[in-house]
Amino acid sequence: MKHTSKKRKTRFMCMLLLLALLLSGCGGSPSGDGNGDNEGGNTSAEGDYEGYYKTYLTASIATMNFLTDADGTSTELYSRSGLRLYNYVPDGNGGASLEGELAVSDPVCLDGDAGTTWEITLRENAKWQNGDAITADDFIFSMQTALDPEQLYTEGSKAANGLVEIQNAAAYLEQYAPGNSPVSWEDVGIKKTGDYTIQIITEYKTNAEKIKQHFNMPSTMLVHQATYESCWDSSHAVNSYGSSLDKYMSCGEYILTEWVTDSKYVLEKNPDYVHADLIKLPGIVYRVVADNNTALELFLQGELTQVALGSAEIENYLQDPRYMSDPPLQQLNVLINNRNTDNNGILNNLNFRKALFYATDRESIAALRNAIPATYILGTKMIVDESGTTFRSLESSSAYLPENYGYDPEYAKECYDLAMEECGLTSLNLTVIFSESSPNQRPIAEYIQTSWKEIFGDSFTLTLDPKPTTVAYSQRKGWTSNPNSYELAIEGYVPVDNILTDALKFYTTGYPNANEYNNNERVDALYQEAVYGEQALNDNDYLISLVQQMEQILIYEDYITCPVFEIPNAWLLDEHVQLPVTERVPGGGWMTDYAEFVTE
Amino acid sequence: MAKYILKRIAGIFIVLFVVMTAAFFMMRLMPGGILDGVEENLSADMRDLIYAKYNMDKPIWEQYLLFLKGIVTEWDWGVSLKLYVNVSVWDILAERIPITLYLGFLSLLISVPIGIAFGTLAALKKNGIVDHAVSFLVVLFISIPSFVMATGLQYFVAYKWGWFPLIYDDSLPRITTTFLPVLALSFSPIATITRYLRAELSESLNSDYMLLARTKGLTRVQATMRHALRNSLVPVVNVIVPAFISIMGGSLVVESIFGIPGLGGITVRSINVADYSVTLASLIYYTLISLAAILLVDISYGLIDPRIRMGGSKDA
């Protein structure tokens, strides 16, 4: 009996121990150290980070190594804690301009009219977070790392030829591809000419503005050599730089000081930053909030300084003084796989593509998502000059846009009948694929399924095929190996807002990852001229006219794709925040890193 | 007993191997790849080089052999290529398993006594108002998935009433910040245990040995606690394992809703972004946990009811 009682006691003690372990957290936070000193009913950490700008990420950061950040989850964090040659800085008058960050001044051309050799002088007082001085060696090491032919960082390609083509940089990066010749680092057009001077040599003539924009890209930011080298694995094959707080070194506007994996990241003002006097915030806190509604609830509770609004929420906050809106960032199109050979190749029939274009009631579809109807490739956010003039606001860019947002059901029916006759079809069943998780793609698919049938008649059927995003993506890109991989697809894209030609590259022949086949020599020639031509480099009006010509050919001659709408970008901002700019800066955003809290 | 446990452990390894192999091939055959979303900016050469670097240019069976070779020779399960770039998958798991286990075990720890209490109460007051109320709750808890419960709790308890934080906050005591997710995960196992125990206990309460116990002078409570409940718990233990596995399954989504930095969130995300190594490792982990839980329960039969002997041969 005594033995049984002892056994029971032991069991009871074990249970108590287990309970205590569980309640105490058995293992602590994944990282970081919570103080855990909140008491009695205070369920918010509102009291912490007083005066900090509190924002959120929709997913945990993948890495602070900006060279491998495929999904861009940590862009904001490394952009604010890293240093580049040039960056956007508020001008004090509600605007911002691209100024030297590590660079002292604009690049200086050393070879006159040739415009291929540029010298950049670096600041002598720039420091890493640990106090190490930043010199030209840091820049050279960073570029060498970005272009490492063994590591093959995905962002390396941008560093090599994102906006200017650096001499032999791409060849150096891709030297181990079959058939390529070895390239020595000495042959790459990035040179150290002094402790604080570097030289950039480009393949083609370029200008100072393009050089500045190129070295504003995150892929050209600095990497701390000692930290990077301490992050190699034992076989020197995998480098984990940027995978945790101790494997990253800040040197930008802010210093990364806290990293709670999948939960919270904190940046604090860097007193040694070159424009530190312009930074008003003590820091920025990032929480990971995957769900939009949760983020909105956190904002309404005062735990976030800003929150993005979903399309469904916009109407509720249009009159709210905290409401902010940007030019749309993303455009949605119905892609037409013109290489598809099914249905006697009707998707390659110009009349059929025309029929789809004119049968699309963009205004009604856009109304479903509080969106902006689009009949173009270059969206409303694209700007043409430093003053912020948008491409779409130019009279010459709107002159060729059709009335009624291109909706002409009668003409669409005529084109459809003609196409069916030309292809020898009496009935047609097409399938449209789209991402099942996208809130914007399904409304388009459902609307066109009904409206196109009403216009084209009973001979036409559109089947909806929602898919997981990655599956839809692969199927769309699969046409290169299997021309019949898809028929129609709904897809959104986000072009870079200050590079006019960015959205058009998808429609050049041979572009490796296009969504649909295009082979128009005129477009190719215009694109070459726009990107590499000397006149386009120096004459902005000429560049604009080239872009307009390309857009007209692609949409109103080839009907290569069917634009539908642009998604508005709306958000709420705490009423106590004063932003340094009055309008969103293309390439620089709203510059919330320079924001400040005002009491009144 | 030891021989039985060793045999079961060997079986676990075989199942793990089968799951790993099946998962490897399924994931590689699924559309999508490590360069989804970045391909646009890469030249064909660059793309081919990256695929070659990760052996993805080779046939799938060869990739599988290389993967096995890595595990056998260097215990190398690979690194994450998308979610936590270049971090060893085991480091990723090791950092997140504690909190996922914490949620799972705490939910179970809450569910079992509450489920037993509700089940006992319902059985003792069978067909009374208490029984009907408990049965109603059981139906509610079983039919509403944990992620719906989680969303409801988050909206009402955290947002509307402000009793708990909306999402995980490491600066608050862990019990506070994980209370709602644990609660959301507990409803279904509470209902399952209640339902089973009520059925078993109702039967036991009407059995002959209960009559004998009462005639020996035990009170109803004494007889129930010492005899009926103990006998009814043996089949209930059987549902605790599925309940635990269901908690772990529920945590895949509930963790995401509350922003818990656990394994659940990354399993879902790794599948979405085709981060093969992470998906595979987390699948292995979930399989291992389930198999280990089953083994533990099988062993515990003997502890709960000494008449049950594990691993004995028929003629023993």
Tab-separated table of C-alpha atoms in Angstrom, chain A residues 24 72 104 138 159 174 207 217 276 438 475 486-487 509 580 596:
chain	number	residue	atom	x	y	z
A	24	SER	CA	7.046	28.304	-18.455
A	72	GLY	CA	11.584	40.414	-51.627
A	104	VAL	CA	29.969	62.088	-52.136
A	138	ASP	CA	34.134	47.307	-49.077
A	159	ALA	CA	24.005	44.096	-60.201
A	174	GLU	CA	27.975	33.286	-65.903
A	207	ASN	CA	24.607	58.867	-68.373
A	217	MET	CA	19.400	49.030	-56.494
A	276	ALA	CA	21.348	61.088	-39.764
A	438	SER	CA	-5.762	35.993	-55.516
A	475	GLN	CA	1.649	26.464	-66.355
A	486	TYR	CA	-2.386	26.981	-71.231
A	487	GLU	CA	-4.972	28.855	-73.291
A	509	THR	CA	11.576	38.314	-78.898
A	580	PRO	CA	8.655	64.027	-45.599
A	596	GLU	CA	8.186	61.969	-37.825
